[in-house]
Coordinates of N, CA, C and O and ligand atoms in Angstrom, one line a residue:
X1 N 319.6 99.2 -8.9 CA 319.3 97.9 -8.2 C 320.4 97.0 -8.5 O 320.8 96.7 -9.7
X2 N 320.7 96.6 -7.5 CA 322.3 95.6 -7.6 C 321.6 94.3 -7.9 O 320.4 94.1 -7.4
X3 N 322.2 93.2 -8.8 CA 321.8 92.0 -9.0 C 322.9 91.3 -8.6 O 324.1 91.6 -8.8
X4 N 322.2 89.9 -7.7 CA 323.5 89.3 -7.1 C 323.9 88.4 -7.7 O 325.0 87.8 -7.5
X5 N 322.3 88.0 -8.8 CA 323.3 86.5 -9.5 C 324.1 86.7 -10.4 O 324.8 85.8 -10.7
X6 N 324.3 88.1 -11.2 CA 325.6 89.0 -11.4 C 326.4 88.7 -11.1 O 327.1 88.0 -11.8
X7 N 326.6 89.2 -9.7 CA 327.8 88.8 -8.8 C 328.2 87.8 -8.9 O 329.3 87.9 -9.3
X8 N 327.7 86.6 -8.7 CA 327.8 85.4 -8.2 C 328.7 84.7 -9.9 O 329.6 83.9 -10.2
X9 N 328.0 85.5 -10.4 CA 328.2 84.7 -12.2 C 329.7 85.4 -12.7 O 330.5 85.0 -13.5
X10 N 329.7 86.2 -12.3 CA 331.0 87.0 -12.8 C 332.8 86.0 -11.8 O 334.0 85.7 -12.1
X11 N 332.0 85.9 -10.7 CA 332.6 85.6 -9.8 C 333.1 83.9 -9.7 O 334.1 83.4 -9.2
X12 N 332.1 83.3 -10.3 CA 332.1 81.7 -10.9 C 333.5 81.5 -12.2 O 334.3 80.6 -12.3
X13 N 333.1 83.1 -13.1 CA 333.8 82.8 -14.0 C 335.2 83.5 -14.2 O 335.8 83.8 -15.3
X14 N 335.6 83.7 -12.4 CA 337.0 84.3 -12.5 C 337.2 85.6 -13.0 O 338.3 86.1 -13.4
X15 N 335.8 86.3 -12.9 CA 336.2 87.8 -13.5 C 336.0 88.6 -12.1 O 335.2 88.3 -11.3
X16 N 336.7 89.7 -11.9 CA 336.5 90.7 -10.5 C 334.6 91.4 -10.6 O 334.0 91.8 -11.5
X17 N 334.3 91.3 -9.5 CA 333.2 92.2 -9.8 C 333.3 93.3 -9.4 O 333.7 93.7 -8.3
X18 N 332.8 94.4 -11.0 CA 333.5 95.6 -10.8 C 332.1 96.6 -11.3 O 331.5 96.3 -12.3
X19 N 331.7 97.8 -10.6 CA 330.4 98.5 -11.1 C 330.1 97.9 -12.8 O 329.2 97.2 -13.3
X20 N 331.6 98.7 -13.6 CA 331.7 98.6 -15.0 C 330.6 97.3 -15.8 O 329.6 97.3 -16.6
X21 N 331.5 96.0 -14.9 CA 330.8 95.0 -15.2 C 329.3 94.7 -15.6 O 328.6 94.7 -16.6
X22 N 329.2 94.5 -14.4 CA 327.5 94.5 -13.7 C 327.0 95.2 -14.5 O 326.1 94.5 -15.1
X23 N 327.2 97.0 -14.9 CA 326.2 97.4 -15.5 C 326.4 96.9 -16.8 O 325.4 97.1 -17.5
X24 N 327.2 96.4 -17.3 CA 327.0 96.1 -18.8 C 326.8 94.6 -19.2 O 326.9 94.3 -20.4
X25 N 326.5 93.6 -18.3 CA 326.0 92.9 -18.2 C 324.6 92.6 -18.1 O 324.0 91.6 -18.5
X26 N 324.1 93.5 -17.5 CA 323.1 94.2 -16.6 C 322.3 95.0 -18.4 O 321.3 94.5 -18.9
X27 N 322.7 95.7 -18.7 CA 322.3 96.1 -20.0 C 322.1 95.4 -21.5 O 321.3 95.6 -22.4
X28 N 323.3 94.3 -21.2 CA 323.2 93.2 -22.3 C 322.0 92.6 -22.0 O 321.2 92.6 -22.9
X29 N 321.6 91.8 -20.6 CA 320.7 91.2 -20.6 C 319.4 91.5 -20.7 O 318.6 90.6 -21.0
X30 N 319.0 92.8 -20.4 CA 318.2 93.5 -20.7 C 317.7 94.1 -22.2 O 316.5 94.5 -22.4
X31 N 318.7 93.9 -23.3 CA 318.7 94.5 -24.0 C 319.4 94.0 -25.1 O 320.3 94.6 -25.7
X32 N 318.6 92.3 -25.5 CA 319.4 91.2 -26.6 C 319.9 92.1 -27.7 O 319.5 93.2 -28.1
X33 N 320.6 91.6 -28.1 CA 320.9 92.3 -29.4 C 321.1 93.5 -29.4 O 320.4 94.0 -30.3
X34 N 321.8 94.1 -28.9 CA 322.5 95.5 -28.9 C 323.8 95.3 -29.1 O 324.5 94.3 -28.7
X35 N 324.1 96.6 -30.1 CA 325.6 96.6 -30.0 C 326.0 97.3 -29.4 O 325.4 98.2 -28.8
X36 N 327.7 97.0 -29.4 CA 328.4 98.0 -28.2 C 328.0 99.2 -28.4 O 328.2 99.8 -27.4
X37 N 327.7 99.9 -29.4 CA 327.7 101.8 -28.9 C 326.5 101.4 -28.6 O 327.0 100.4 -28.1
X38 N 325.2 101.2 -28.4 CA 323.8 100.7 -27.7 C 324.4 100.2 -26.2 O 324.6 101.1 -25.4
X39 N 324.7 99.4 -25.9 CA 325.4 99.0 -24.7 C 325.9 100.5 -23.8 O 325.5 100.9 -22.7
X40 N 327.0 101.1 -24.8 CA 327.5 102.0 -23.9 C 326.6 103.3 -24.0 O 326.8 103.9 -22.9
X41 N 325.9 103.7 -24.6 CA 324.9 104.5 -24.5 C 324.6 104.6 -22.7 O 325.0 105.4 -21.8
X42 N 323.5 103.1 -22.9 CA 322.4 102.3 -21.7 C 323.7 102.7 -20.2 O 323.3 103.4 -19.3
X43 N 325.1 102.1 -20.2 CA 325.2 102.0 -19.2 C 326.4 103.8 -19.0 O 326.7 104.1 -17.9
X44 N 326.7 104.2 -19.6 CA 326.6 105.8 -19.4 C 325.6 106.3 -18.5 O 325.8 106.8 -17.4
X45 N 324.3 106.1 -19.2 CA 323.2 106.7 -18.7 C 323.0 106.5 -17.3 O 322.4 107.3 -16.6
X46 N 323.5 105.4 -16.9 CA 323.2 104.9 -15.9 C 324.5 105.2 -14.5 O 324.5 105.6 -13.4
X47 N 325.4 104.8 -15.3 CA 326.7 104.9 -13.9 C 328.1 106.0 -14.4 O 329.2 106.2 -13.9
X48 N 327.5 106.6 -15.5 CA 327.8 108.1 -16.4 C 329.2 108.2 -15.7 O 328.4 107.9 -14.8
X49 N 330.5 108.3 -15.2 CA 331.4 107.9 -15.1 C 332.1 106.6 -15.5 O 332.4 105.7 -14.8
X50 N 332.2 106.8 -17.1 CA 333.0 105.3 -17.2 C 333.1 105.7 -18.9 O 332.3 106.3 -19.6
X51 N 334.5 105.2 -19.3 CA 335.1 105.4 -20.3 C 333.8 104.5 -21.5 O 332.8 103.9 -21.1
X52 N 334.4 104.8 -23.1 CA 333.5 104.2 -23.6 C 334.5 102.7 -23.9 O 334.2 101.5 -24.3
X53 N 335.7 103.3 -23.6 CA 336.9 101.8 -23.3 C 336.6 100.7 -22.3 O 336.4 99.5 -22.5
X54 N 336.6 101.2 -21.3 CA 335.5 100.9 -20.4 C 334.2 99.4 -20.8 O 334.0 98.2 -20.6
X55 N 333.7 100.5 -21.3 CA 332.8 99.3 -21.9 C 333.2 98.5 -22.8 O 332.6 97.4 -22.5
X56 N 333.9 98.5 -23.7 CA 334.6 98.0 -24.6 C 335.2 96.4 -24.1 O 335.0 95.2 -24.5
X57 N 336.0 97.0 -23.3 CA 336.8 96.5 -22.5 C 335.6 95.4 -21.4 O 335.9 94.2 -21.5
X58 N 335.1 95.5 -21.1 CA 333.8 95.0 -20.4 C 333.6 93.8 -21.5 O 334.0 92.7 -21.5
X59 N 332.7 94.4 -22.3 CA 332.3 93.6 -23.2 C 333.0 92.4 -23.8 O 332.7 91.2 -23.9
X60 N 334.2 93.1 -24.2 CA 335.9 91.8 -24.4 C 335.4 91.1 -23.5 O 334.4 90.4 -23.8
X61 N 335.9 91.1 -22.2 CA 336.1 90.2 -21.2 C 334.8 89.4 -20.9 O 335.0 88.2 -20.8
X62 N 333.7 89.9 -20.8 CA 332.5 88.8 -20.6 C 331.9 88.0 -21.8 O 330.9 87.3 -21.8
X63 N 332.8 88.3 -22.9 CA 332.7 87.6 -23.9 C 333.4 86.5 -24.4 O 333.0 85.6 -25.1
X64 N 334.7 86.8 -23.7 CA 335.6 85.7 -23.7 C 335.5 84.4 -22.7 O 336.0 83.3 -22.8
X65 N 334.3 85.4 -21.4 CA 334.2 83.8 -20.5 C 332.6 83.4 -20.8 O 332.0 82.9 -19.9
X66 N 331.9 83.6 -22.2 CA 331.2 83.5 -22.5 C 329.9 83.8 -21.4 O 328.8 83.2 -21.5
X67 N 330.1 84.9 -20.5 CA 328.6 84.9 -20.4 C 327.9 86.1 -20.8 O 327.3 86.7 -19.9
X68 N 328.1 86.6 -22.3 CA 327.6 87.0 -23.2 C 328.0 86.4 -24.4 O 329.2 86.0 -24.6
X69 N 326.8 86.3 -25.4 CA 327.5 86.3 -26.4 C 327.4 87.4 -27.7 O 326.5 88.3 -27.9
X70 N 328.7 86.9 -28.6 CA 328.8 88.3 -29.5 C 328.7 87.6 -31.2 O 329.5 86.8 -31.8
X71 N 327.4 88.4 -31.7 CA 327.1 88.2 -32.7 C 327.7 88.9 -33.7 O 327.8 90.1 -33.6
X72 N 328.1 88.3 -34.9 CA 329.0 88.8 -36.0 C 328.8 89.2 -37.1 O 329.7 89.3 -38.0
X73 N 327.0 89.6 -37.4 CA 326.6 89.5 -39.0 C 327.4 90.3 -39.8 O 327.7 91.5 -39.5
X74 N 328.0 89.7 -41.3 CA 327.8 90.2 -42.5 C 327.4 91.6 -42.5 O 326.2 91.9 -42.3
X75 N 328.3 92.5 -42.7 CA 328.1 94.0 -43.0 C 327.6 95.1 -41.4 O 327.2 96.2 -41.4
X76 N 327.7 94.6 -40.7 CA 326.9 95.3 -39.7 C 327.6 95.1 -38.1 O 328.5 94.2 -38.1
X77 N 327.5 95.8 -37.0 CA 328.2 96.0 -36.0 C 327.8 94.4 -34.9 O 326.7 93.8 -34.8
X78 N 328.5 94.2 -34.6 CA 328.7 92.9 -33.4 C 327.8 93.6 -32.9 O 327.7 94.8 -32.7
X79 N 326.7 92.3 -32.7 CA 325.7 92.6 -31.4 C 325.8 91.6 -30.2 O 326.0 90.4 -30.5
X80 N 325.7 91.9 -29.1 CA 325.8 91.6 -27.7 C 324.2 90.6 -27.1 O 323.1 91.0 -27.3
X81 N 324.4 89.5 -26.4 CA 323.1 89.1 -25.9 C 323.5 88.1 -24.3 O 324.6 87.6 -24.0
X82 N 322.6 88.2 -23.9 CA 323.1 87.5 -22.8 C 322.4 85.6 -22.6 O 322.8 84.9 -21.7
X83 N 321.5 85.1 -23.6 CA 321.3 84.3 -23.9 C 322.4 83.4 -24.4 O 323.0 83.6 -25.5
X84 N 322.7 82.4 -23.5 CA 324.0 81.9 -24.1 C 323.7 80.0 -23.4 O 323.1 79.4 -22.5
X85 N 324.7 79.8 -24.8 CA 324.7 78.1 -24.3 C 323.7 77.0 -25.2 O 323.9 75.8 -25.2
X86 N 322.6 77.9 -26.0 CA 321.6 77.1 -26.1 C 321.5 77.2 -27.7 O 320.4 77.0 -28.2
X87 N 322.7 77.7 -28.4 CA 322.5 77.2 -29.6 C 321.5 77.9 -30.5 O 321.2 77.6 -31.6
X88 N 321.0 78.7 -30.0 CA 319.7 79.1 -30.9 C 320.1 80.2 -32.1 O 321.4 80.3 -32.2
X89 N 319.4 80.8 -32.9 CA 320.1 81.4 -34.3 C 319.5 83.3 -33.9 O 319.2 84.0 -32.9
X90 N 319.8 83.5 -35.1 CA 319.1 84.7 -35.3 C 318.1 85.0 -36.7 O 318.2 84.3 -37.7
X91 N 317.4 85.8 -36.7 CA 316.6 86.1 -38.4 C 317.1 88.0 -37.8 O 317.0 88.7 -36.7
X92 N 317.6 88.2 -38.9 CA 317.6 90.1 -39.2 C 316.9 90.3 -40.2 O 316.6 89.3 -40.9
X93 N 316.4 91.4 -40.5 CA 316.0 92.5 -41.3 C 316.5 93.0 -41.9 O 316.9 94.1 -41.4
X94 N 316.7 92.8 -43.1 CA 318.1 94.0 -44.3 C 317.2 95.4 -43.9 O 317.7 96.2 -43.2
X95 N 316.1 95.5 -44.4 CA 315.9 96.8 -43.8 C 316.4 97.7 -42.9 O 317.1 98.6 -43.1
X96 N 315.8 97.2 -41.8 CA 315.8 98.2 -40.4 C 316.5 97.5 -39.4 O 316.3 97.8 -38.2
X97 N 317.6 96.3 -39.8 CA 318.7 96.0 -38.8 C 317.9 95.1 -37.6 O 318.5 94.4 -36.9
X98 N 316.5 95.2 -37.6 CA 315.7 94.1 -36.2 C 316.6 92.9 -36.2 O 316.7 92.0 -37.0
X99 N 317.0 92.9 -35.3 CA 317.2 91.3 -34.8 C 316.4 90.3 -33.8 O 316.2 90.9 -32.8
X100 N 316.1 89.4 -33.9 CA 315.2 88.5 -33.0 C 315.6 87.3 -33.2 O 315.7 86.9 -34.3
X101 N 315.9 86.6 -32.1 CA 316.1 85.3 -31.8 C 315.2 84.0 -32.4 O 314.0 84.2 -32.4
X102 N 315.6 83.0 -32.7 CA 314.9 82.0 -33.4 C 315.7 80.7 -33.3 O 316.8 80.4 -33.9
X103 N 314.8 79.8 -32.2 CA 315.5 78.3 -32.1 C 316.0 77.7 -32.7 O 315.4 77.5 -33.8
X104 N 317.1 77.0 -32.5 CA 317.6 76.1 -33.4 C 316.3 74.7 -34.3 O 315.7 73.7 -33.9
X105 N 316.6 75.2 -35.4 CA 315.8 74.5 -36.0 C 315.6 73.2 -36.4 O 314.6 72.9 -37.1
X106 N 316.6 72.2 -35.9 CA 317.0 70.8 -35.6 C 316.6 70.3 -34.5 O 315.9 69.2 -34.5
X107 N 316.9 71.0 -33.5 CA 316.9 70.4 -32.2 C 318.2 71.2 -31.2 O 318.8 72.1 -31.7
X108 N 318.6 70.7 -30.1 CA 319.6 71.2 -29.6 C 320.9 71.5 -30.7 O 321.4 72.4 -31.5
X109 N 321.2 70.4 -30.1 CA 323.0 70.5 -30.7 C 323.2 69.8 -32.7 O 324.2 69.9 -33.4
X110 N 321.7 69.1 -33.1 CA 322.3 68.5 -34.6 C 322.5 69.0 -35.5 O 322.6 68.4 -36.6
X111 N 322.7 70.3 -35.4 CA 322.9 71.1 -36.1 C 324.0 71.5 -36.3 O 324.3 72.4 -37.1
X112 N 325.0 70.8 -35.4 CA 326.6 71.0 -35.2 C 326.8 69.9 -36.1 O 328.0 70.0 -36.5
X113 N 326.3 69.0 -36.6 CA 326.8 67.7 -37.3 C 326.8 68.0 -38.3 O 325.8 67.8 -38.9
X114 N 327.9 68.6 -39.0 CA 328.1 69.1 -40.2 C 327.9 67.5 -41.4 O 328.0 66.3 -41.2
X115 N 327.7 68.3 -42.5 CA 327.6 66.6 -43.3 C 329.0 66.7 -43.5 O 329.3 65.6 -44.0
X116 N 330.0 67.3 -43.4 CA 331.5 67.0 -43.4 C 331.9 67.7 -42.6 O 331.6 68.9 -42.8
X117 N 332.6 67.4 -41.6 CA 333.2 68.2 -40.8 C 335.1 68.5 -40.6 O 335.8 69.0 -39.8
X118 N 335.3 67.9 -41.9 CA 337.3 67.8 -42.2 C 337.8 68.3 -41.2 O 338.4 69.3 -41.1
X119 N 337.3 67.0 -40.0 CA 337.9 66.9 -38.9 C 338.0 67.5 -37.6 O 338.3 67.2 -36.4
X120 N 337.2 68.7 -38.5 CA 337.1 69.9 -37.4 C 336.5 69.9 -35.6 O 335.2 69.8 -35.7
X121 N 336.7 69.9 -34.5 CA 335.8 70.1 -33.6 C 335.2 70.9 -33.0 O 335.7 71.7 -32.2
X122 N 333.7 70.7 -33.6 CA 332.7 71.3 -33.9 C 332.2 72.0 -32.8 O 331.9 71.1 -31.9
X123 N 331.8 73.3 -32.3 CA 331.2 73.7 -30.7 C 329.6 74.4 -30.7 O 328.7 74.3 -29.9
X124 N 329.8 75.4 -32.2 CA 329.0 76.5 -32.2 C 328.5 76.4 -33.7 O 329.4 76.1 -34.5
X125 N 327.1 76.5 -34.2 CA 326.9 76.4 -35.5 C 326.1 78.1 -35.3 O 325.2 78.3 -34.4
X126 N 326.6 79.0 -36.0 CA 326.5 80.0 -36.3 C 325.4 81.0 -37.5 O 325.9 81.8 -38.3
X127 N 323.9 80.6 -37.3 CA 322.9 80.3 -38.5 C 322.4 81.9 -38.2 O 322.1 82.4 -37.0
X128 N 322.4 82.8 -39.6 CA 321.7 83.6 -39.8 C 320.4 83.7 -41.2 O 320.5 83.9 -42.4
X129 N 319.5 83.7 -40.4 CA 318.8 84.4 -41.8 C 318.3 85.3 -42.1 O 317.3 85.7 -41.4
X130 N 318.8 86.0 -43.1 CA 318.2 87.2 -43.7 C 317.2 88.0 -44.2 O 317.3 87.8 -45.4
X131 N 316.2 88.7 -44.0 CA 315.5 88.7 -44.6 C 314.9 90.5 -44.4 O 315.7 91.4 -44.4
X132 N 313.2 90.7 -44.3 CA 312.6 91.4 -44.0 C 311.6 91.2 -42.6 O 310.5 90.7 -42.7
X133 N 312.2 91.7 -41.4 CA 310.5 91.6 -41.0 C 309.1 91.6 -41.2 O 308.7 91.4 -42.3
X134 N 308.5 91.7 -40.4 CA 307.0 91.5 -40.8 C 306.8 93.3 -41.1 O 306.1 93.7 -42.1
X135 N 307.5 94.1 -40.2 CA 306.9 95.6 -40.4 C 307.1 96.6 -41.6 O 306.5 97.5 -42.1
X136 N 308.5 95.8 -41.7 CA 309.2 96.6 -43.3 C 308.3 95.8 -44.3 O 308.3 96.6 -45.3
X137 N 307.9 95.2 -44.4 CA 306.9 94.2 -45.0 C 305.6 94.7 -45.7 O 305.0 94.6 -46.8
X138 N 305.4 95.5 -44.1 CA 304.0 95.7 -44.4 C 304.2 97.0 -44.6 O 303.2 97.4 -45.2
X139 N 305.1 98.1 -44.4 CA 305.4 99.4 -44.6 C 305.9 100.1 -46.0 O 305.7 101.2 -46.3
X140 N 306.8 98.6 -46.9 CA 307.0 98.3 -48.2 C 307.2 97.1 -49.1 O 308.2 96.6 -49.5
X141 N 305.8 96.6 -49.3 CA 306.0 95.4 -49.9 C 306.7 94.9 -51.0 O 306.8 93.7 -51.3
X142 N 307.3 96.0 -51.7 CA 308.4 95.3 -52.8 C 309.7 95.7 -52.2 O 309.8 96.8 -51.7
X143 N 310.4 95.0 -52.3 CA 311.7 94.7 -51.6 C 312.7 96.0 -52.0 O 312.7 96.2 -53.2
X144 N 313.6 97.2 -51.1 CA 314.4 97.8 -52.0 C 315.5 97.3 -52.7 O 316.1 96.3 -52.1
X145 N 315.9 97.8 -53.9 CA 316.9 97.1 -54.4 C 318.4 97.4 -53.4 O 319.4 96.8 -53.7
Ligands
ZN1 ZN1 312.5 95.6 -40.6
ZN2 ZN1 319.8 85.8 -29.7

C-alpha cells in the first residue's frame, strides 16, 4: 500500500522519492523505536531487493531532514521514530531494552531553558529515563545487579 503523504513529505523536504525511502519510512513509523537492523529486517521483508546500506543510507538521509528522529541511548543501538518536532522524551528498561515515549514533562519547549545555557543555542533537550518496566518488574522484583 503506497502512502502519499510519504510522498508529499519526502518531496517537501528535498529528498527524491525512492521505493527505498518510503518503505523505511513507512516502517519507522509504524514501528517507534526500532533500530536500524529492526528497520532493515521490516523493510527486506517487504520490498526484499535492497541493500542493508540501502537502508542505512535511507535512514542517514531522513534523519538529517529530520523526518525521523534518531535516538542515541547510553550503551545501546540508535533507535529510529517518526514522531518528531514535539519535544517529548523517552523511559527504557535496563532489562529488556522497552522503549516508550513520555511527554515532555514541563510543557512544550521549557525544558530547553537550561538554568545556564553558556550561550549555547538551545533546539533539542534530550531526556532519558532509565529504569525497569512494569513487566520486568513484575517478572523480577529485585533489581539484577
Ligand atoms: Zn523491561
Ligand atoms: Zn519517542
Amino acid at each position: 500500500m503506497e502512502s502519499p503523504d510519504h510522498d508529499a513529505l519526502l518531496r517537501r523536504h528535498g529528498l527524491q522519492v525512492t521505493a527505498q525511502r518510503l518503505a523505511v519510512l513507512r516502517a519507522v513509523a509504524e514501528r517507534p523505536h526500532s533500530t536500524a537492523d529492526d528497520i532493515d529486517k521490516v523493510v527486506r521483508s517487504e520490498i526484499g531487493a535492497i541493500s542493508r546500506q540501502a537502508v542505512y543510507d535511507a535512514l542517514g538521509a531522513l534523519t538529517e531532514k529530520s523526518l525521523i528522529r534518531r535516538i542515541q541511548p547510553a550503551g545501546s543501538p540508535a533507535r529510529y521514530e517518526g514522531r518528531v518536532g514535539d519535544n517529548h522524551h523517552h523511559l527504557i528498561c535496563r532489562a529488556c531494552s522497552r522503549m516508550v515515549d513520555v511527554d515532555c514533562a514541563v510543557g512544550y519547549t521549557p525544558c530547553l531553558t537550561a538554568a545556564d545555557d553558556s550561550g549555547y543555542e538551545i533546539d533539542e533537550a534530550e531526556v532519558i529515563y532509565w529504569g525497569r518496566c512494569s513487566e520486568c518488574v513484575a517478572s523480577s522484583p529485585v533489581p539484577q545487579p
